[in-house]
Short mmCIF file of C-alpha atoms in Angstrom, two decimals:
data_model
loop_
_atom_site.label_atom_id
_atom_site.label_comp_id
_atom_site.label_asym_id
_atom_site.label_seq_id
_atom_site.Cartn_x
_atom_site.Cartn_y
_atom_site.Cartn_z
CA MET A 1 23.63 16.38 -14.60
CA PRO A 2 24.15 16.25 -18.53
CA GLY A 3 21.55 17.68 -20.38
CA GLY A 4 20.40 19.54 -18.39
CA GLY A 5 17.41 17.75 -16.46
CA THR A 6 16.75 16.84 -13.49
CA ARG A 7 17.52 14.08 -11.21
CA VAL A 8 14.84 12.40 -8.86
CA ARG A 9 14.83 10.25 -6.54
CA GLY A 10 11.97 8.15 -5.13
CA PRO A 11 8.36 7.71 -6.59
CA VAL A 12 7.87 10.14 -8.56
CA MET A 13 3.50 11.53 -9.63
CA THR A 14 2.30 11.04 -12.94
CA THR A 15 -1.31 11.14 -14.07
CA ALA A 16 -1.84 7.61 -16.11
CA ALA A 17 -4.12 7.19 -19.17
CA PRO A 18 -6.61 5.95 -18.10
CA GLU A 19 -6.66 3.22 -19.79
CA PHE A 20 -4.23 2.10 -16.41
CA ASN A 21 -7.20 3.06 -13.64
CA ALA A 22 -9.14 0.65 -15.61
CA LEU A 23 -6.62 -1.47 -15.81
CA ASP A 24 -5.66 -1.17 -12.17
CA ASP A 25 -9.28 -1.25 -11.19
CA GLU A 26 -10.16 -4.89 -13.17
CA LEU A 27 -6.61 -6.13 -10.94
CA PHE A 28 -7.55 -5.00 -7.77
CA GLY A 29 -11.26 -6.51 -8.62
CA GLU A 30 -9.83 -9.68 -9.01
CA PHE A 31 -7.15 -10.25 -6.55
CA ALA A 32 -8.66 -7.60 -3.31
CA GLU A 33 -9.80 -8.80 -0.14
CA GLN A 34 -12.39 -7.65 2.32
CA CYS A 35 -10.97 -5.45 5.49
CA SER A 36 -12.17 -3.02 8.03
CA ILE A 37 -10.03 -0.16 8.74
CA VAL A 38 -11.43 1.99 12.08
CA ARG A 39 -9.38 5.72 12.38
CA GLY A 40 -9.48 6.35 16.23
CA THR A 41 -12.86 6.48 17.58
CA ASP A 42 -14.63 6.08 13.69
CA ALA A 43 -16.75 3.00 12.93
CA PRO A 44 -14.94 0.79 11.35
CA VAL A 45 -14.72 1.52 7.22
CA ILE A 46 -15.13 -1.57 4.83
CA THR A 47 -12.99 -1.32 1.60
CA ARG A 48 -10.73 -3.72 -0.24
CA CYS A 49 -6.78 -3.89 -1.04
CA LEU A 50 -3.89 -6.11 -2.25
CA VAL A 51 -2.23 -8.22 0.17
CA ASP A 52 1.67 -9.08 0.29
CA ASP A 53 3.05 -10.86 3.19
CA GLY A 54 6.16 -11.57 1.12
CA ALA A 55 7.72 -7.56 1.69
CA GLN A 56 10.94 -8.48 2.68
CA THR A 57 13.32 -5.74 4.49
CA LEU A 58 17.08 -5.92 2.70
CA GLY A 59 20.26 -5.25 4.73
CA GLN A 60 23.74 -5.03 3.91
CA HIS A 61 25.38 -7.58 0.90
CA GLY A 62 21.47 -8.07 0.08
CA ARG A 63 20.28 -10.51 3.42
CA ILE A 64 17.21 -10.57 4.33
CA ILE A 65 16.63 -9.70 7.67
CA GLY A 66 12.66 -9.36 7.85
CA ASN A 67 9.99 -9.43 6.12
CA LYS A 68 6.74 -7.42 6.87
CA ARG A 69 3.15 -7.55 5.07
CA VAL A 70 2.34 -4.39 3.26
CA LEU A 71 -0.87 -3.80 2.46
CA THR A 72 -2.40 -1.78 -1.37
CA PHE A 73 -4.69 0.66 -1.79
CA ILE A 74 -7.03 2.58 -4.16
CA LYS A 75 -6.57 6.24 -3.31
CA SER A 76 -10.13 6.90 -4.28
CA GLU A 77 -11.62 4.51 -1.94
CA TRP A 78 -8.94 5.22 1.34
CA SER A 79 -5.56 6.58 2.33
CA PRO A 80 -4.67 4.84 4.84
CA ALA A 81 -3.32 6.57 8.08
CA ARG A 82 -0.11 5.58 10.66
CA ALA A 83 -2.07 3.70 13.31
CA ASP A 84 -5.18 3.00 11.40
CA GLN A 85 -6.52 -0.37 12.64
CA ILE A 86 -6.85 -3.25 9.46
CA THR A 87 -8.55 -6.02 9.42
CA VAL A 88 -8.23 -8.42 6.72
CA ARG A 89 -7.12 -12.59 7.04
CA GLY A 90 -8.84 -12.24 10.30
CA ALA A 91 -5.86 -10.36 12.14
CA MET A 92 -6.14 -7.09 13.64
CA ARG A 93 -2.26 -4.94 12.32
CA LYS A 94 -1.87 -1.42 13.72
CA VAL A 95 -0.13 1.09 10.17
CA ASP A 96 3.29 1.36 10.96
CA GLU A 97 4.56 3.51 7.94
CA ILE A 98 3.26 5.20 4.60
CA LEU A 99 5.97 2.90 1.94
CA ILE A 100 4.60 5.33 -1.35
CA ASP A 101 1.58 7.07 -2.09
CA ASP A 102 1.45 7.30 -5.71
CA GLY A 103 -1.57 10.27 -6.28
CA TYR A 104 -3.82 6.99 -7.17
CA THR A 105 -2.05 4.18 -4.67
CA VAL A 106 -1.55 3.76 -1.35
CA GLN A 107 0.67 1.59 0.27
CA ALA A 108 1.03 0.68 3.96
CA VAL A 109 3.55 -1.42 5.62
CA MET A 110 2.10 -3.40 8.44
CA HIS A 111 2.80 -3.40 12.03
CA GLY A 112 4.36 -6.68 13.88
#
C-alpha cells in the first residue's frame, strides 16, 4: 500500500475515549429493551439490548433478499454466543451468528 500503510478489512477494535463509552451507556439507557437469555441449561439472564428489526440482507445489484433481527449488547453486560436463546418483545429466537464484536458492543443476528 502506498506510504507503507496497512489495509484493514472488517471491523477494527478501538479503545474509545471514556466520554464515548458514557454516551453509549446513555443511549442504551434510553433505547435498549429488556431481554431474557438462556445459554444451554443455565438459568435465564435478564439484560438489555438494542433491537433492529429492519436490518436487510442485500444481494446482487443491491436487491433486498431478506430481512433479519439484529440485537446489540454492551459486551461487559452480555456477550452472546451462537445458539443462545434470547427472548425480546415476547418472541424467543436463537442466535444465528455474531455479526460484529468491536470489543465494546456485540451484534448478534437472530435465527428466523
